[in-house]
mmCIF file of C-alpha atoms and ligand atoms in Angstrom:
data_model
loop_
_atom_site.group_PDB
_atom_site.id
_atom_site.type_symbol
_atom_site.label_atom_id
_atom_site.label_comp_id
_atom_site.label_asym_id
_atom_site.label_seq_id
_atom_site.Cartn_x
_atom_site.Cartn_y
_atom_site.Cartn_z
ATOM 1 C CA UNK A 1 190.173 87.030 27.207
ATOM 2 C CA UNK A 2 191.358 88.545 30.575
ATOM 3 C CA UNK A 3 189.192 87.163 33.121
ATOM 4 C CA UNK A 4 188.226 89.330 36.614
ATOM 5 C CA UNK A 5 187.356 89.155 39.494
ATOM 6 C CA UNK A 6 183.592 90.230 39.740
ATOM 7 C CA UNK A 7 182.022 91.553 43.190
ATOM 8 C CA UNK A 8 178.176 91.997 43.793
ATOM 9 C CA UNK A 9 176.280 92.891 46.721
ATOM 10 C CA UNK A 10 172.545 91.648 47.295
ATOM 11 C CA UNK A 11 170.266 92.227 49.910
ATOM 12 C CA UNK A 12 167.397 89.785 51.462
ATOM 13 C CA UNK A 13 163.896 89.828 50.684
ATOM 14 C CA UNK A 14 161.022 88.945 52.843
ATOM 15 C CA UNK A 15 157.855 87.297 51.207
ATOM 16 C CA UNK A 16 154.710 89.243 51.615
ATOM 17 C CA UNK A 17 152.836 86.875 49.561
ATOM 18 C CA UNK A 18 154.544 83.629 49.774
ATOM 19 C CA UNK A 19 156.029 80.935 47.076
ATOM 20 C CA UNK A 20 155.596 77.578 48.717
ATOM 21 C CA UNK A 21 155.802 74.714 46.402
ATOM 22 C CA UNK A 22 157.492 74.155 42.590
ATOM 23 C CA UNK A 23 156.120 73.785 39.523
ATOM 24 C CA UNK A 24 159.196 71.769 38.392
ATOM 25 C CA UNK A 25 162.326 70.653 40.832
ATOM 26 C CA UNK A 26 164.547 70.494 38.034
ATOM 27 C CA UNK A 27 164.249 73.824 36.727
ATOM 28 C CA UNK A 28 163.584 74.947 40.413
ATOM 29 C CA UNK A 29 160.622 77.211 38.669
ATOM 30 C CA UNK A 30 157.603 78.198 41.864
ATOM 31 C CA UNK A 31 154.205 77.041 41.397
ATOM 32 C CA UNK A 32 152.929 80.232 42.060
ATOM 33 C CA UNK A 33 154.305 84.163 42.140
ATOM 34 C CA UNK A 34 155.324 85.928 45.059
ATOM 35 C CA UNK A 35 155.221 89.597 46.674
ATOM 36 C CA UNK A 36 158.099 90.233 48.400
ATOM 37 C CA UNK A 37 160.033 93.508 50.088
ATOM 38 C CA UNK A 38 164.037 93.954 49.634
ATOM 39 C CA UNK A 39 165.399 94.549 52.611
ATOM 40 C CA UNK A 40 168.531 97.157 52.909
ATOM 41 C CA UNK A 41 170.657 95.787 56.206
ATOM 42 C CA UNK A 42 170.403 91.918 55.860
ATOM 43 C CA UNK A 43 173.064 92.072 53.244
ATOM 44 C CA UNK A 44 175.431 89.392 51.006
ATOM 45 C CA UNK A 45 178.686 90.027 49.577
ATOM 46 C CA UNK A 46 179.742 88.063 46.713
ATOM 47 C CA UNK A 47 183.252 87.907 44.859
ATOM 48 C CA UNK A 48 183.692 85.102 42.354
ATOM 49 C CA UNK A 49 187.106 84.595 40.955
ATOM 50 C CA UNK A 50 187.434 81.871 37.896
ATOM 51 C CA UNK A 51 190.666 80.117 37.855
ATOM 52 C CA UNK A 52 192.642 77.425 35.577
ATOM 53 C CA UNK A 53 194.601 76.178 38.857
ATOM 54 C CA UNK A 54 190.842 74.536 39.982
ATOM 55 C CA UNK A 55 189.582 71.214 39.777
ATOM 56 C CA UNK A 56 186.716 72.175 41.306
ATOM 57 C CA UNK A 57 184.514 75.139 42.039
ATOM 58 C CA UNK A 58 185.833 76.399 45.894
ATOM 59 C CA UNK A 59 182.791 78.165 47.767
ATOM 60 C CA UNK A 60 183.974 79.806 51.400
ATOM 61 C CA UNK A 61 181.031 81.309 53.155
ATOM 62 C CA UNK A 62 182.008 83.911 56.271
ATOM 63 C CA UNK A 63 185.577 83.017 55.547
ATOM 64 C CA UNK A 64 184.906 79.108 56.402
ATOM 65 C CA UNK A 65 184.944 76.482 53.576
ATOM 66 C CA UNK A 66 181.336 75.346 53.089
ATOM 67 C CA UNK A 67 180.062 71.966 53.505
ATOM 68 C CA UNK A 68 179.332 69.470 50.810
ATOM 69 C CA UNK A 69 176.056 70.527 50.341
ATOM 70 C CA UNK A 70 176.104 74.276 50.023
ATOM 71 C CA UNK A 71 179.130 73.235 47.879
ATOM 72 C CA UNK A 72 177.441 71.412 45.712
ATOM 73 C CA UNK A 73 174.497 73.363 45.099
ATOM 74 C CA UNK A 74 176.631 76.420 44.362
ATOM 75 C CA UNK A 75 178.667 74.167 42.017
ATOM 76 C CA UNK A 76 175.526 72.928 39.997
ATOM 77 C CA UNK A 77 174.617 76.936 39.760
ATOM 78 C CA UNK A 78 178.381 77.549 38.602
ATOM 79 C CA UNK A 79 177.775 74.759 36.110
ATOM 80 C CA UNK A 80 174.975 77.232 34.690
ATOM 81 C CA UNK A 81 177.066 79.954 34.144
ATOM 82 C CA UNK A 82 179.602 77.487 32.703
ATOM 83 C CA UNK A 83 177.317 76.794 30.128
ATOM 84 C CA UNK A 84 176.163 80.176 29.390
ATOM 85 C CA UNK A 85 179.270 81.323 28.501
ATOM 86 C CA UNK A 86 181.067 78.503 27.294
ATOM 87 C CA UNK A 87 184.027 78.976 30.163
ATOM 88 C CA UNK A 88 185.316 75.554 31.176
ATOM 89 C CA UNK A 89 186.496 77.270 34.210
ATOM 90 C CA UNK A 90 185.670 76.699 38.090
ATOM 91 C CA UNK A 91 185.900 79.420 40.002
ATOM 92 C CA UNK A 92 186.410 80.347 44.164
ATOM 93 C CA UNK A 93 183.485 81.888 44.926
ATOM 94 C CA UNK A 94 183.728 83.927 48.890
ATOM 95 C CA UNK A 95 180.404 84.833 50.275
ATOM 96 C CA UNK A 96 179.929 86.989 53.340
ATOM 97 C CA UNK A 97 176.434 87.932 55.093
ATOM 98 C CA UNK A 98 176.139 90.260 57.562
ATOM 99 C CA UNK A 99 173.219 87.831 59.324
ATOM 100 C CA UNK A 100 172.883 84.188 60.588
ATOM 101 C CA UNK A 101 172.760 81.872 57.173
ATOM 102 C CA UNK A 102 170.293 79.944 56.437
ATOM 103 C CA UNK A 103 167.937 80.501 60.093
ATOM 104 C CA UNK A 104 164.747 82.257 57.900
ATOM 105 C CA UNK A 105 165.896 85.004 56.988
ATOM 106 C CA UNK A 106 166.025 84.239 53.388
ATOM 107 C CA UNK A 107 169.926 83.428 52.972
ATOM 108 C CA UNK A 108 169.100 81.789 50.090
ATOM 109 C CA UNK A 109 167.655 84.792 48.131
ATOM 110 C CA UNK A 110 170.568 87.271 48.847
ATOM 111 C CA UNK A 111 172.966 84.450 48.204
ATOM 112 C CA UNK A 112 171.924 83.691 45.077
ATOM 113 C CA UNK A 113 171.048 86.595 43.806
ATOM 114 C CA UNK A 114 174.540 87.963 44.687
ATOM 115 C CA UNK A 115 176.283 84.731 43.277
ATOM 116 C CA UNK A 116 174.088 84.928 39.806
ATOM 117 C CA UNK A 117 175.649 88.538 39.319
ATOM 118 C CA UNK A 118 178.884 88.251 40.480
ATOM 119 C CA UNK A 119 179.417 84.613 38.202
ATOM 120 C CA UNK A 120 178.267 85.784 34.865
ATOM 121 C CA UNK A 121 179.833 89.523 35.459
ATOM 122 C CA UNK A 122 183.432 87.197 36.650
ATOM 123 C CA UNK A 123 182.584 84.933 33.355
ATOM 124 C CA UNK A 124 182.726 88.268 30.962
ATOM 125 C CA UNK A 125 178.602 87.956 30.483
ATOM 126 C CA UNK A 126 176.821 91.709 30.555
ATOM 127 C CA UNK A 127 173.283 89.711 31.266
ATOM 128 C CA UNK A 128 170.249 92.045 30.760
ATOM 129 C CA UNK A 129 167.866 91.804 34.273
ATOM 130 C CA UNK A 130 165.023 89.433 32.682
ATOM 131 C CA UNK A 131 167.624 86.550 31.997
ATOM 132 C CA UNK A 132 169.999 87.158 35.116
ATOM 133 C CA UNK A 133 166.216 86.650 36.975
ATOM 134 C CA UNK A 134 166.012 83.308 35.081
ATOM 135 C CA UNK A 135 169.661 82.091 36.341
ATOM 136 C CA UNK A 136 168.909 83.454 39.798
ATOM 137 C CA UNK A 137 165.532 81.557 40.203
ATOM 138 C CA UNK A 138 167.283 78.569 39.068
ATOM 139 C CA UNK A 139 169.590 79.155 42.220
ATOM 140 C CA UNK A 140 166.693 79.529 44.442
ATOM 141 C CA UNK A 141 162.650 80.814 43.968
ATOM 142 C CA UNK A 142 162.714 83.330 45.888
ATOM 143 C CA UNK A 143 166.252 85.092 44.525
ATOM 144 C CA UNK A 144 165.193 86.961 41.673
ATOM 145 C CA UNK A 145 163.214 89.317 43.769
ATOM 146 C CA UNK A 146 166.364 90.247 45.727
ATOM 147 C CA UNK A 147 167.824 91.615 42.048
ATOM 148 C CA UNK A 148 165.424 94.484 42.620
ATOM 149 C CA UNK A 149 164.472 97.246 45.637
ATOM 150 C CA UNK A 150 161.618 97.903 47.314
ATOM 151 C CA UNK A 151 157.822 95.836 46.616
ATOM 152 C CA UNK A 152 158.809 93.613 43.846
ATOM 153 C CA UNK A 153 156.831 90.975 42.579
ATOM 154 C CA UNK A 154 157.597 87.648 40.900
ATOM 155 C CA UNK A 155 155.289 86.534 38.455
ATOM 156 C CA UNK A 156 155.419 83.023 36.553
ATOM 157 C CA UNK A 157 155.298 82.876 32.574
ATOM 158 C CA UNK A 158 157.592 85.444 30.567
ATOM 159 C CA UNK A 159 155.752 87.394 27.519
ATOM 160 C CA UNK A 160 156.276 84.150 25.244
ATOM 161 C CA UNK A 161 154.171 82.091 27.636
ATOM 162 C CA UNK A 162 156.710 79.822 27.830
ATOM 163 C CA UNK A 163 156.784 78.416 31.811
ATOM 164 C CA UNK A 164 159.270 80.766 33.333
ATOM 165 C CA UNK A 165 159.497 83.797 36.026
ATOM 166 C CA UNK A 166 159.930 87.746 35.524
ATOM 167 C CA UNK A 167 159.980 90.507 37.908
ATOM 168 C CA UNK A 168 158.263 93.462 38.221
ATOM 169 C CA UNK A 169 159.086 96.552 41.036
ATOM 170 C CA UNK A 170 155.803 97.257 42.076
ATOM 171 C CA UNK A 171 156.883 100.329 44.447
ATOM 172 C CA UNK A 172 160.537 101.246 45.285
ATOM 173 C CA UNK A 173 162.223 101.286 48.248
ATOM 174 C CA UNK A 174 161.192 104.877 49.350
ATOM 175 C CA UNK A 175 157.494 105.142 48.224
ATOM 176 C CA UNK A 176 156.722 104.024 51.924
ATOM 177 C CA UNK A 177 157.875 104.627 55.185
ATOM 178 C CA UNK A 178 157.340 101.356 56.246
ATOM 179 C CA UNK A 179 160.290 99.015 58.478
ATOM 180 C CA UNK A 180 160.130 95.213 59.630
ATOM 181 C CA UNK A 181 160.745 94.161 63.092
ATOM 182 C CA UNK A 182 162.398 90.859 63.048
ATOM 183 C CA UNK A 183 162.005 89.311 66.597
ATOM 184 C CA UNK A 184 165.192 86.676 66.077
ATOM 185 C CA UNK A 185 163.899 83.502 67.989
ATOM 186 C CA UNK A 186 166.876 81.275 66.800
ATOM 187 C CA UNK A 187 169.927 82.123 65.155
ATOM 188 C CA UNK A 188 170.606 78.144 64.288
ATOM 189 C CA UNK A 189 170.495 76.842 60.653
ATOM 190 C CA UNK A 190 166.636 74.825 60.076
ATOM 191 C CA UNK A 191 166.196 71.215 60.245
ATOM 192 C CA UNK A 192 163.870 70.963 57.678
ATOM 193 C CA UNK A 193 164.947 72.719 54.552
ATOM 194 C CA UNK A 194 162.789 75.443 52.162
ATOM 195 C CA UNK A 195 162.809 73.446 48.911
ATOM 196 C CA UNK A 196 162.557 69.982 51.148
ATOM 197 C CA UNK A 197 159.905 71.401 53.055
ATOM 198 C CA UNK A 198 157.836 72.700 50.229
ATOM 199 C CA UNK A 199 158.302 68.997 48.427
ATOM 200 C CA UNK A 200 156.802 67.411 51.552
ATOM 201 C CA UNK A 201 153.805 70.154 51.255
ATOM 202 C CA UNK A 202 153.420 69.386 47.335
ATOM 203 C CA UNK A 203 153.279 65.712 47.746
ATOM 204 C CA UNK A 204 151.809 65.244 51.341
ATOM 205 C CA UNK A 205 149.255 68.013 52.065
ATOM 206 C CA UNK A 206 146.000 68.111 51.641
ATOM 207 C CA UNK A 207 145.722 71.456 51.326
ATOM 208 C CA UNK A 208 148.148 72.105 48.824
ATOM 209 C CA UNK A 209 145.904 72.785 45.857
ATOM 210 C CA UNK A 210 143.712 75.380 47.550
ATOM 211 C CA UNK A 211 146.653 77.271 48.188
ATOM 212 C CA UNK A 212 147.950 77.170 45.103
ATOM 213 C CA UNK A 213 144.143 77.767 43.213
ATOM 214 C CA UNK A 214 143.851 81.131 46.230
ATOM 215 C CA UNK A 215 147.088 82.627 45.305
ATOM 216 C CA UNK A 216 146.309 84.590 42.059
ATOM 217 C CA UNK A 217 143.539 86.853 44.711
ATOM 218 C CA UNK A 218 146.088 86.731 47.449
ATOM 219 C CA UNK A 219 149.142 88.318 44.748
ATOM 220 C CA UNK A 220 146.179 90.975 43.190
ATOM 221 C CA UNK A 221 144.927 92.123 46.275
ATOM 222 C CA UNK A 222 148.801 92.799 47.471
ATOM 223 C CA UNK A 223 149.216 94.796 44.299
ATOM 224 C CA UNK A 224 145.959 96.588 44.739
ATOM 225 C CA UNK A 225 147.180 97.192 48.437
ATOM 226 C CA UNK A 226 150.507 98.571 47.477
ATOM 227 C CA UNK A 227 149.691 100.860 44.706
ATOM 228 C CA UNK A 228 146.637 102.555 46.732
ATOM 229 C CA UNK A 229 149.267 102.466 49.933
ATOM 230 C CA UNK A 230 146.431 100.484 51.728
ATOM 231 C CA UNK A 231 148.697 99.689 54.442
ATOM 232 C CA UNK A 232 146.174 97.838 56.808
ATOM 233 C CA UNK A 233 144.610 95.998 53.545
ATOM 234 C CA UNK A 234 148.198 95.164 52.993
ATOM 235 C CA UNK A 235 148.985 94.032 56.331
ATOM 236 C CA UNK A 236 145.872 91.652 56.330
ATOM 237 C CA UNK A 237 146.786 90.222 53.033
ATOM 238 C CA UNK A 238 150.504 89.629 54.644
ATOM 239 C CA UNK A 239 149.185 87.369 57.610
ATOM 240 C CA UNK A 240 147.229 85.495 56.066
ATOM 241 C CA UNK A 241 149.245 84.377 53.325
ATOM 242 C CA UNK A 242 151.799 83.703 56.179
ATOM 243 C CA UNK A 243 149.238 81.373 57.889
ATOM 244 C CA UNK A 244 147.660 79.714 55.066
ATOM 245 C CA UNK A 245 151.515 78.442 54.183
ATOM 246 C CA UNK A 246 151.843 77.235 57.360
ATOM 247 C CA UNK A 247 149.261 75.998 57.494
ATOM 248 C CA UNK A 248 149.896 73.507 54.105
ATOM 249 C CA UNK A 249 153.340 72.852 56.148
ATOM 250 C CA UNK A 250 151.302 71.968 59.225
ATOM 251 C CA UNK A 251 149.589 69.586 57.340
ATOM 252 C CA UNK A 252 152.365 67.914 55.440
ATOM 253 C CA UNK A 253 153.008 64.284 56.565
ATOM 254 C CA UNK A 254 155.583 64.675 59.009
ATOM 255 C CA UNK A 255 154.219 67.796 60.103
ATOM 256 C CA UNK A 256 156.741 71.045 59.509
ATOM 257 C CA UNK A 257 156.329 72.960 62.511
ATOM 258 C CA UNK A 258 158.809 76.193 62.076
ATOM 259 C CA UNK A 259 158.084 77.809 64.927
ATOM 260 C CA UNK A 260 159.313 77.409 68.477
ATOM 261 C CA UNK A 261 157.337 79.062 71.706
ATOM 262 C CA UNK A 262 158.831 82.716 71.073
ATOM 263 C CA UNK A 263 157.884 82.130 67.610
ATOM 264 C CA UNK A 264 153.965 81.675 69.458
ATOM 265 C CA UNK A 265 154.513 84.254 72.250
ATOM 266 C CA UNK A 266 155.482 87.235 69.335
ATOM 267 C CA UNK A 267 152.647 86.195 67.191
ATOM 268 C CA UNK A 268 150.232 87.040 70.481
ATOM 269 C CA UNK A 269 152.553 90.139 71.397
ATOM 270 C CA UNK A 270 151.551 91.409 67.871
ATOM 271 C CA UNK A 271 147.644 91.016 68.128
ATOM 272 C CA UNK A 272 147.839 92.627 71.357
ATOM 273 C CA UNK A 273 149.715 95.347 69.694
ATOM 274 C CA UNK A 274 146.960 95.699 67.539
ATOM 275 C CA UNK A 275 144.263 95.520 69.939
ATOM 276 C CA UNK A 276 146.403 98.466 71.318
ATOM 277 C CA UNK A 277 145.552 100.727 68.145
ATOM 278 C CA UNK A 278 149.232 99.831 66.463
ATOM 279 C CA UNK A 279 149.075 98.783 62.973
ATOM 280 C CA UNK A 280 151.119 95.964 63.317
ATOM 281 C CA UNK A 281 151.557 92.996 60.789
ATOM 282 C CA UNK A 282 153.145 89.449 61.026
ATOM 283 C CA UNK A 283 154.855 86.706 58.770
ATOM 284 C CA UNK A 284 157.063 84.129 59.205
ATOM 285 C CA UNK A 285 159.224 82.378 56.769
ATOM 286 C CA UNK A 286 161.151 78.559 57.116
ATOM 287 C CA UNK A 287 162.076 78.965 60.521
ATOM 288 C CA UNK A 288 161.155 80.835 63.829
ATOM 289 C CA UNK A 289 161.705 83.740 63.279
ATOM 290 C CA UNK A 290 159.135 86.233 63.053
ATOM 291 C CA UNK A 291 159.072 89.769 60.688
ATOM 292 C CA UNK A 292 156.440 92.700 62.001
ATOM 293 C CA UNK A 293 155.513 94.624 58.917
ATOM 294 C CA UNK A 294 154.550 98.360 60.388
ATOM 295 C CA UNK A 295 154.532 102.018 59.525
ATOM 296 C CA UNK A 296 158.420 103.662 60.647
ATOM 297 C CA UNK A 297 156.789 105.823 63.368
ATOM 298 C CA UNK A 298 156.135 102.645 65.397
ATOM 299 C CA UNK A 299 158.651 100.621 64.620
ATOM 300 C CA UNK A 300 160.600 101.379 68.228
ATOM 301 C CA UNK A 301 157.207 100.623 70.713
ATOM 302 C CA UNK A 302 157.176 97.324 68.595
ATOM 303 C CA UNK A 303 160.719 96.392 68.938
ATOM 304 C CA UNK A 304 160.570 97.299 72.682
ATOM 305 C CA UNK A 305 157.636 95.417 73.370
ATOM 306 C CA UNK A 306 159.079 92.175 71.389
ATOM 307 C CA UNK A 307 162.606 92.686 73.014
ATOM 308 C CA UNK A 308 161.325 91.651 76.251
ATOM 309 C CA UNK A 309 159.924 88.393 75.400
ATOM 310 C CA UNK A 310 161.524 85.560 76.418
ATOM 311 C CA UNK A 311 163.164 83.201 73.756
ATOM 312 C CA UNK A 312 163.331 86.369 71.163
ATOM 313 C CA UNK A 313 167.760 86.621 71.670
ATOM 314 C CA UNK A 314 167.511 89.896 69.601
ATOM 315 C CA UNK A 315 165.458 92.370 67.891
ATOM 316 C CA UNK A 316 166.286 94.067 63.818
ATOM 317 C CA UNK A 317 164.761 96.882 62.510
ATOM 318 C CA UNK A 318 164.945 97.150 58.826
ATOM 319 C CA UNK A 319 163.830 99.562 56.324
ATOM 320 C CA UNK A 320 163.548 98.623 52.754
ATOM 321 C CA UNK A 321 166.198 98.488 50.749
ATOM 322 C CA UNK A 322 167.219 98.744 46.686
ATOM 323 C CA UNK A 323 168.408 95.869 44.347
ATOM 324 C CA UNK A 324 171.660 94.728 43.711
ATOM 325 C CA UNK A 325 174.663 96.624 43.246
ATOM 326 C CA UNK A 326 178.616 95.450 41.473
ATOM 327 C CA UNK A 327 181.211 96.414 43.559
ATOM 328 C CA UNK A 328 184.590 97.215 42.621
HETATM 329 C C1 DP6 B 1 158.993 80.577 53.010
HETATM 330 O O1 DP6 B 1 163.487 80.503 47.946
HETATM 331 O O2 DP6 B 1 164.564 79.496 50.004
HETATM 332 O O3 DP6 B 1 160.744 82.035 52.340
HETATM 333 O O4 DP6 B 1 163.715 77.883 45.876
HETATM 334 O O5 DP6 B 1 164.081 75.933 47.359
HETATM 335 O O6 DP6 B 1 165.682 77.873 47.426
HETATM 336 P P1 DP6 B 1 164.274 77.398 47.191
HETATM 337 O O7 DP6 B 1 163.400 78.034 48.335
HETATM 338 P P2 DP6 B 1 163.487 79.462 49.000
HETATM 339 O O8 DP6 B 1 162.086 79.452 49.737
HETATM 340 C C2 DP6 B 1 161.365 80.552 50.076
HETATM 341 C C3 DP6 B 1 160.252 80.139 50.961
HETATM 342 C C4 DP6 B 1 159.714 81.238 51.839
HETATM 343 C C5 DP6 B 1 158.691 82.080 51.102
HETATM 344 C C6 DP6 B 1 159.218 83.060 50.085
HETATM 345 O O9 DP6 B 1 160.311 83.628 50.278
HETATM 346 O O10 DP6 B 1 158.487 83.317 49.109
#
């Protein structure tokens, strides 16, 4: 069998509803599901090339060749797709975003999302969307939703019951002209990790089972809110999922503070906003940075009014976006 090159592109998701915790660290399976929206401009660019001259799988992100870490957790995902298709192969896998890697704004998703397409298309596989969702979320939780556009939900347990994640588009890309504001309030990469973080919350925090036992009404009132376009009921629904999983990382022992005083400074920017009549929404991921969900027609007064607060370095306005694409 010829072998080529394979080529995928996958945009970043934001979580409106969040995934904060796994059911299982081996299989890297969520505790709970997750609402996110795809995202078209925050974008990762995949190629994966297997090769018999390798002794070990090669993984160059922006050009640079990544550290031991990223290297190995790419080469554990590799061994996946090693396995699927019975290739005893390692491959040189090139990875370029067209934003700041791993700083919060859900590197992880594009990444692997990108890499689970590109690996199995590179290893001669023709996966069908529920399984390639499987691989992905063994990459990272929050992937599989980037294989899709627009509202897209993760839930937990396939058809068969058996403990596993599908995905479901609630609303594509277009059905709503709605954009995120991303006040960037650090470009760096995080101290604390997503999956570390989320073991500290699992094991440490006291409020760690209430989250998980208010999540089901948290992910059905987001669907209700999406499907009747409810975009304030939405928007309420967003925050507060944002704070309750902060508030579980707050409470983790050390406590995982994400934000920085921008972080605090946008978040009282946006309920000004609000107070101001502008329908303005916030949530924040692993790291400072903060995402203003809104309808398009406001989008520039928020970005102007975030612009000018000092510690945010730069402003993005992004519009949703669709699932992932092969390249040539
Ligand atoms: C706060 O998907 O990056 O962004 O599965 O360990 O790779 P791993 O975690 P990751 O964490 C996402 C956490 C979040 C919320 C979300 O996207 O649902």
């Amino acid at each position: 069998m010829e072998l080529k090159p394979a080529t995928a592109r996958a945009r970043a998701n934001i979580a409106l509803v969040k995934y904060w915790g796994k059911a299982d660290a081996g299989s890297n399976l969520p505790a709970s599901g997750s609402i996110s929206l795809t995202l078209d401009g925050l974008q990762t660019i995949t190629r994966v090339a297997f090769d018999p001259d390798l002794d070990r799988d090669e993984l160059f992100l922006d050009g640079v060749e990544a550290a031991d870490v990223p290297r190995a957790r790419a080469g554990r995902f590799m061994g996946l797709v090693r396995k699927m298709s019975a290739l005893d192969l390692f491959a040189r896998i090139e990875s370029h975003n067209s934003f700041p890697t791993a700083a919060g704004l859900a590197s992880s998703a594009s990444g692997f999302a990108a890499l689970a397409c590109a690996a199995t298309r590179a290893a001669g596989l023709n996966l069908p969307e529920p399984v390639l969702a499987r691989l992905a979320q063994r990459g990272s939780g929050s992937a599989p939703r980037s294989l899709l556009g627009g509202f897209v939900e993760l839930h937990l347990n396939g058809p068969d019951d058996e403990p596993n994640c599908r995905i479901e588009q609630l609303a594509p890309a277009e059905k709503w002209q709605v954009r995120l504001v991303i006040a960037v309030c650090e470009s760096m990469p995080k101290k604390v990790g997503s999956s570390e973080g989320m073991e500290r919350s699992r094991t440490t925090s006291p409020f760690y089972a209430s989250w998980l036992r208010t999540h089901a009404d948290d992910l059905q009132a987001a669907r209700r809110a999406i499907a009747k376009e409810d975009f304030s009921r939405l928007g309420e629904i967003v925050e507060s999922s944002c704070f309750k999983m902060h508030s579980v990382a707050l409470s983790s022992k050390p406590a995982l503070l994400y934000w920085n005083p921008a972080s605090v400074a946008v978040m009282h920017r946006v309920w000004t906003l609000r107070e101001e009549g502008l329908s303005a929404y916030l949530t924040i991921d692993a790291g400072p940075n903060v995402k203003v969900l809104c309808p398009d027609k406001q989008a520039a007064k928020i970005g102007s009014a975030l612009e000018c607060i000092e510690g945010v370095k730069r402003v993005i306005v992004e519009h949703p976006g669709p699932g992932v694409e092969y390249l040539p």
